[in-house]
PDB file as gemmi writes it, atoms N, CA and C in Angstrom:
CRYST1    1.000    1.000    1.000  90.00  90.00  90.00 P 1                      
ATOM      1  N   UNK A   1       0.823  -1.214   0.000  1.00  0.00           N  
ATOM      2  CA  UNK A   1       0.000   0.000   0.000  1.00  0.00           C  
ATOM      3  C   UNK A   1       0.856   1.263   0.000  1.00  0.00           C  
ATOM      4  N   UNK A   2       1.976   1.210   1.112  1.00  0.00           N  
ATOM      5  CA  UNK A   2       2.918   2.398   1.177  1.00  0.00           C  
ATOM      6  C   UNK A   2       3.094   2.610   0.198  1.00  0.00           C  
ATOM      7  N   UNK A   3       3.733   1.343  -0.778  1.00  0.00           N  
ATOM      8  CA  UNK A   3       4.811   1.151  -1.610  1.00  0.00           C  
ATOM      9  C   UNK A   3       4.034   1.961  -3.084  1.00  0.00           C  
ATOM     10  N   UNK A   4       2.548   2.453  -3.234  1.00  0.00           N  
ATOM     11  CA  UNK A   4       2.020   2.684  -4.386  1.00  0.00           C  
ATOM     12  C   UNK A   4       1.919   4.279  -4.514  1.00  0.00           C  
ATOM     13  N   UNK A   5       1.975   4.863  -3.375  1.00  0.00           N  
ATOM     14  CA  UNK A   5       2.156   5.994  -3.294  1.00  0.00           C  
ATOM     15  C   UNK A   5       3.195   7.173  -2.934  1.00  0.00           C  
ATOM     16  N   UNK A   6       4.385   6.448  -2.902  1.00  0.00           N  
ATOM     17  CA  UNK A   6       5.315   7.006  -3.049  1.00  0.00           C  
ATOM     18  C   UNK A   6       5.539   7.925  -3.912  1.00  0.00           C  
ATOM     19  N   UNK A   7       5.511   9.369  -3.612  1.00  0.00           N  
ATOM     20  CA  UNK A   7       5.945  10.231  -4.730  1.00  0.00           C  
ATOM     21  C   UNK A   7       7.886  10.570  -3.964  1.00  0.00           C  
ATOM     22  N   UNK A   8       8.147  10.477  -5.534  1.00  0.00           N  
ATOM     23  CA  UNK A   8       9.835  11.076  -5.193  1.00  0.00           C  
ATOM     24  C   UNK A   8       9.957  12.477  -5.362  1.00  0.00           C  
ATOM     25  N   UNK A   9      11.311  12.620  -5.330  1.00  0.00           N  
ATOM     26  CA  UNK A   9      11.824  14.052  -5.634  1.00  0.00           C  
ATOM     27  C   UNK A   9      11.524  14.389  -6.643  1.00  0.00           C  
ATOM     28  N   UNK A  10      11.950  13.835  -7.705  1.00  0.00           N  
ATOM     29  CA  UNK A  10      11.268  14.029  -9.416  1.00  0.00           C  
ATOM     30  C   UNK A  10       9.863  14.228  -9.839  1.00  0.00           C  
ATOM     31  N   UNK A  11       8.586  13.591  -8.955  1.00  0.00           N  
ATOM     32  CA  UNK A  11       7.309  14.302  -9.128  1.00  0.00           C  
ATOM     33  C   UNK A  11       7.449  15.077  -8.459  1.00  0.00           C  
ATOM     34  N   UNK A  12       7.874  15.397  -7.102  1.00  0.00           N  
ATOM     35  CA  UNK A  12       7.934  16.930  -6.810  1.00  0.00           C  
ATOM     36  C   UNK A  12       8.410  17.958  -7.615  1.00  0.00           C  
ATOM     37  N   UNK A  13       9.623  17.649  -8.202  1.00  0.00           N  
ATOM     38  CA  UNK A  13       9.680  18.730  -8.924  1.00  0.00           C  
ATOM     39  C   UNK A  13       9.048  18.868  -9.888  1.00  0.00           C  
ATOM     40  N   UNK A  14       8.220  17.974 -10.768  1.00  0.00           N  
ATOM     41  CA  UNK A  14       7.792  18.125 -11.942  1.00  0.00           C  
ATOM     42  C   UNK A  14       6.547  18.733 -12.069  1.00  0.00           C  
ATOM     43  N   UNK A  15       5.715  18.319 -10.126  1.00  0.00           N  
ATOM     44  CA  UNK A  15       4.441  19.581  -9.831  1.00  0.00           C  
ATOM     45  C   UNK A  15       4.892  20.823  -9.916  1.00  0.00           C  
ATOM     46  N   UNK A  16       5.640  20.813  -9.245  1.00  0.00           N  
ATOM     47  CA  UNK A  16       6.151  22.672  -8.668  1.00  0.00           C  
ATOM     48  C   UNK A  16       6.512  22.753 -10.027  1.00  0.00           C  
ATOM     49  N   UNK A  17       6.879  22.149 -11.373  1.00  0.00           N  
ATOM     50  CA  UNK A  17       7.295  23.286 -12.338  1.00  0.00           C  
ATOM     51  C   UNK A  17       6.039  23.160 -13.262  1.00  0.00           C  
ATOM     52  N   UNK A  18       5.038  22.082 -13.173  1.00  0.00           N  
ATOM     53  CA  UNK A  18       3.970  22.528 -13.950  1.00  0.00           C  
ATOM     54  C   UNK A  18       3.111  23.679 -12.919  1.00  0.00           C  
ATOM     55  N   UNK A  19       3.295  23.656 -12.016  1.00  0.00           N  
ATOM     56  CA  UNK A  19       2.191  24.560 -11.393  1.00  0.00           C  
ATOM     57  C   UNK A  19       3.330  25.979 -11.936  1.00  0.00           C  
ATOM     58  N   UNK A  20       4.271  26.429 -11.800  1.00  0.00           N  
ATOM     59  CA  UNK A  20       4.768  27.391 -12.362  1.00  0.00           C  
ATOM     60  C   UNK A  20       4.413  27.839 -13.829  1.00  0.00           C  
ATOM     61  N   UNK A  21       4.611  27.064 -14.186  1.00  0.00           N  
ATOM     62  CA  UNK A  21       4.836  26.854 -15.747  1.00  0.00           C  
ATOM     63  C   UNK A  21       3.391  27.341 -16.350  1.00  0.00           C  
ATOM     64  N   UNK A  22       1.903  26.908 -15.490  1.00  0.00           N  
ATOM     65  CA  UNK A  22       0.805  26.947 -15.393  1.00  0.00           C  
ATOM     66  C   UNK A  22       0.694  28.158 -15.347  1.00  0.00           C  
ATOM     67  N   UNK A  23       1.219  28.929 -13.628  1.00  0.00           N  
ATOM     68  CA  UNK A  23       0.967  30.366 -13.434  1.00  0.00           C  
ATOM     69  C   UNK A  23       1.715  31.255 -14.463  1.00  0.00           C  
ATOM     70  N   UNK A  24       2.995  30.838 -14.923  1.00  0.00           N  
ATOM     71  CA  UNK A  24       3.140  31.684 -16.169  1.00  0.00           C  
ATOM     72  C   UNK A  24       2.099  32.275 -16.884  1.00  0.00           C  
ATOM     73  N   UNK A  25       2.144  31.232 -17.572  1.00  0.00           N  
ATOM     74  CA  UNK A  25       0.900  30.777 -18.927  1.00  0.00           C  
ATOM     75  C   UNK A  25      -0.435  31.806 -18.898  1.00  0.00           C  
ATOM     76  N   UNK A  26      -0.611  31.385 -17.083  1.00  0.00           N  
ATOM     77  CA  UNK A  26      -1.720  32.064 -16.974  1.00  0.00           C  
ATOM     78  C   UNK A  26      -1.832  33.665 -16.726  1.00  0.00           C  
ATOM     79  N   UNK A  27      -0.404  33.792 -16.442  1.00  0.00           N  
ATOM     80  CA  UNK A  27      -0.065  35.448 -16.785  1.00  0.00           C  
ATOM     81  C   UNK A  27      -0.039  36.132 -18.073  1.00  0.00           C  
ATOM     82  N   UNK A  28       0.595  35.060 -18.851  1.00  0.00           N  
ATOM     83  CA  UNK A  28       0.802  35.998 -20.348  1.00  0.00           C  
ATOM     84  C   UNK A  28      -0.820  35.891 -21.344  1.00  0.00           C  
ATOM     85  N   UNK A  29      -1.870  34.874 -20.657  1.00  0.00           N  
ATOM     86  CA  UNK A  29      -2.486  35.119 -21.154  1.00  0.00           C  
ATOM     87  C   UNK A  29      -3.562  36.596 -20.743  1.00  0.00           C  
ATOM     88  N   UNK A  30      -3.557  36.543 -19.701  1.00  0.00           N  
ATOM     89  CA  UNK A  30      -3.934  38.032 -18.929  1.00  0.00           C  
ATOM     90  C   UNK A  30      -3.548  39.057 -19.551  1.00  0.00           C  
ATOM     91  N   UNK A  31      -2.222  39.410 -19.549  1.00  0.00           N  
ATOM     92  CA  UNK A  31      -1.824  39.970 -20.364  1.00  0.00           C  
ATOM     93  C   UNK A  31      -2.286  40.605 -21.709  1.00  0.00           C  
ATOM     94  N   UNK A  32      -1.792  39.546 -22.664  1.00  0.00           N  
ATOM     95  CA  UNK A  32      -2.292  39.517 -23.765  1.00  0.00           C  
ATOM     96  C   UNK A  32      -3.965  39.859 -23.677  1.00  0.00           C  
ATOM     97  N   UNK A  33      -4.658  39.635 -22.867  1.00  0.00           N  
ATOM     98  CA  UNK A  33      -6.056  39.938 -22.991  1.00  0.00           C  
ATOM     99  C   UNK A  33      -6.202  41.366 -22.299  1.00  0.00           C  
ATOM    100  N   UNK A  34      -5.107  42.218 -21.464  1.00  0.00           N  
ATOM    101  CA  UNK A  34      -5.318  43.232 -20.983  1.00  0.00           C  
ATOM    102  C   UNK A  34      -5.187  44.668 -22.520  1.00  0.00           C  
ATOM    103  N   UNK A  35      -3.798  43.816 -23.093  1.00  0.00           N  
ATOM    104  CA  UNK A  35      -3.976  45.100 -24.443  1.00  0.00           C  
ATOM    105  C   UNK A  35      -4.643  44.853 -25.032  1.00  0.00           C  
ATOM    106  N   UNK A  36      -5.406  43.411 -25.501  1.00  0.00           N  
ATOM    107  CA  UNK A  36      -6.279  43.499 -26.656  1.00  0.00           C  
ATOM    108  C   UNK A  36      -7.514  44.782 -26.033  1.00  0.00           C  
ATOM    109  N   UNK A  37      -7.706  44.420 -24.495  1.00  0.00           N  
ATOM    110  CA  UNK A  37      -9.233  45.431 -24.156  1.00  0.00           C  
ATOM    111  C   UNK A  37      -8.630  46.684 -24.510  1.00  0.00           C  
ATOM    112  N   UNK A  38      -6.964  47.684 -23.858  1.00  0.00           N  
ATOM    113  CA  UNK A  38      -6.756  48.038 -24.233  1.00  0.00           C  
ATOM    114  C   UNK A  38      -6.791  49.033 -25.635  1.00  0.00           C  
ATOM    115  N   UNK A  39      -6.147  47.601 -26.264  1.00  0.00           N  
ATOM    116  CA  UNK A  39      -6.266  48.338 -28.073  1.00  0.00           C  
ATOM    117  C   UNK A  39      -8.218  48.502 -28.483  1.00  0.00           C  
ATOM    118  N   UNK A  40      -9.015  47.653 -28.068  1.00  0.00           N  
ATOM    119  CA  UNK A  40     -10.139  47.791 -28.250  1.00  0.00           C  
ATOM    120  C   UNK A  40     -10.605  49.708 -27.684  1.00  0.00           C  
ATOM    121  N   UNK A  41     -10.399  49.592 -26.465  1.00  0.00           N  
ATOM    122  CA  UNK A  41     -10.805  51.076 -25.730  1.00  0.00           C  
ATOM    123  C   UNK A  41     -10.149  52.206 -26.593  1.00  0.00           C  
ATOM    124  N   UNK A  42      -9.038  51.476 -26.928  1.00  0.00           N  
ATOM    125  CA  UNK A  42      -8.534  52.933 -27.801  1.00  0.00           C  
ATOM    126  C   UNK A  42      -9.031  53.229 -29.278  1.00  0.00           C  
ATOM    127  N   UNK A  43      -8.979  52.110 -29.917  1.00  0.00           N  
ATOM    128  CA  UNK A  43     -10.225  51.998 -31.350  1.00  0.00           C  
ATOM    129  C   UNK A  43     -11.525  52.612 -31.274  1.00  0.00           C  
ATOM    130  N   UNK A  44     -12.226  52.343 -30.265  1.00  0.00           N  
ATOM    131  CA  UNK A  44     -13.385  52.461 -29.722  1.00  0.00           C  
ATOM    132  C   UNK A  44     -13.400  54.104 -29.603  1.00  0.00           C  
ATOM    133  N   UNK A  45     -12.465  54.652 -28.437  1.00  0.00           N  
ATOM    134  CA  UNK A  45     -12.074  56.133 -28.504  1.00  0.00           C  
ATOM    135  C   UNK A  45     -11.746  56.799 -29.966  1.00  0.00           C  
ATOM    136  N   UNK A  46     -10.927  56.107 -30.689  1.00  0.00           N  
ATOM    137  CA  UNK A  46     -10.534  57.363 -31.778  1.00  0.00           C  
ATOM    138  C   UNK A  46     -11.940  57.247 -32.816  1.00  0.00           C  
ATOM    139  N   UNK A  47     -12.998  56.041 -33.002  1.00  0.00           N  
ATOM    140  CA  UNK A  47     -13.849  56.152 -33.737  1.00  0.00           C  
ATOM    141  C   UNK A  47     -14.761  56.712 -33.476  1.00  0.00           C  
ATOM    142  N   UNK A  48     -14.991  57.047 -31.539  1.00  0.00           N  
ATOM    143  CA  UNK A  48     -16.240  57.810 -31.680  1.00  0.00           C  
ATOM    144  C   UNK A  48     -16.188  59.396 -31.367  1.00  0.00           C  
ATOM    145  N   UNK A  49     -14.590  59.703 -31.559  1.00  0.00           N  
ATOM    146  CA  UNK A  49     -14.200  61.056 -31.474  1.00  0.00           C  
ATOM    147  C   UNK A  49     -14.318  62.246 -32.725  1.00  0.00           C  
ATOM    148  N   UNK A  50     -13.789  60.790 -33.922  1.00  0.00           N  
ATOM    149  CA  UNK A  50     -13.906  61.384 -35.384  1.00  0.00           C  
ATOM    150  C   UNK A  50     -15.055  60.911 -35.871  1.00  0.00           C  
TER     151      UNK A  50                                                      
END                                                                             
């Protein structure tokens, strides 16, 4: 029973770098979705100015 759940050092590290790797990911997609609203607000501004 012990013997099936043994996690080693190597799944530890391989959580901690997908959970990183994850929170990256999940930053640059933020990101990327903060200028698109961005570039939208500013489109949005110069079309209903002119």
């Amino acid at each position: 029973f012990k013997g099936e759940w043994t996690i080693t050092l190597e799944d530890v590290y391989r959580i901690i770098g997908l959970s990183i790797l994850g929170r990256r990911l999940n930053l640059e997609t933020t990101r990327s979705r903060d200028v698109m609203t961005q570039w939208d607000t500013y489109m949005g501004d110069n079309v209903v100015s002119s």
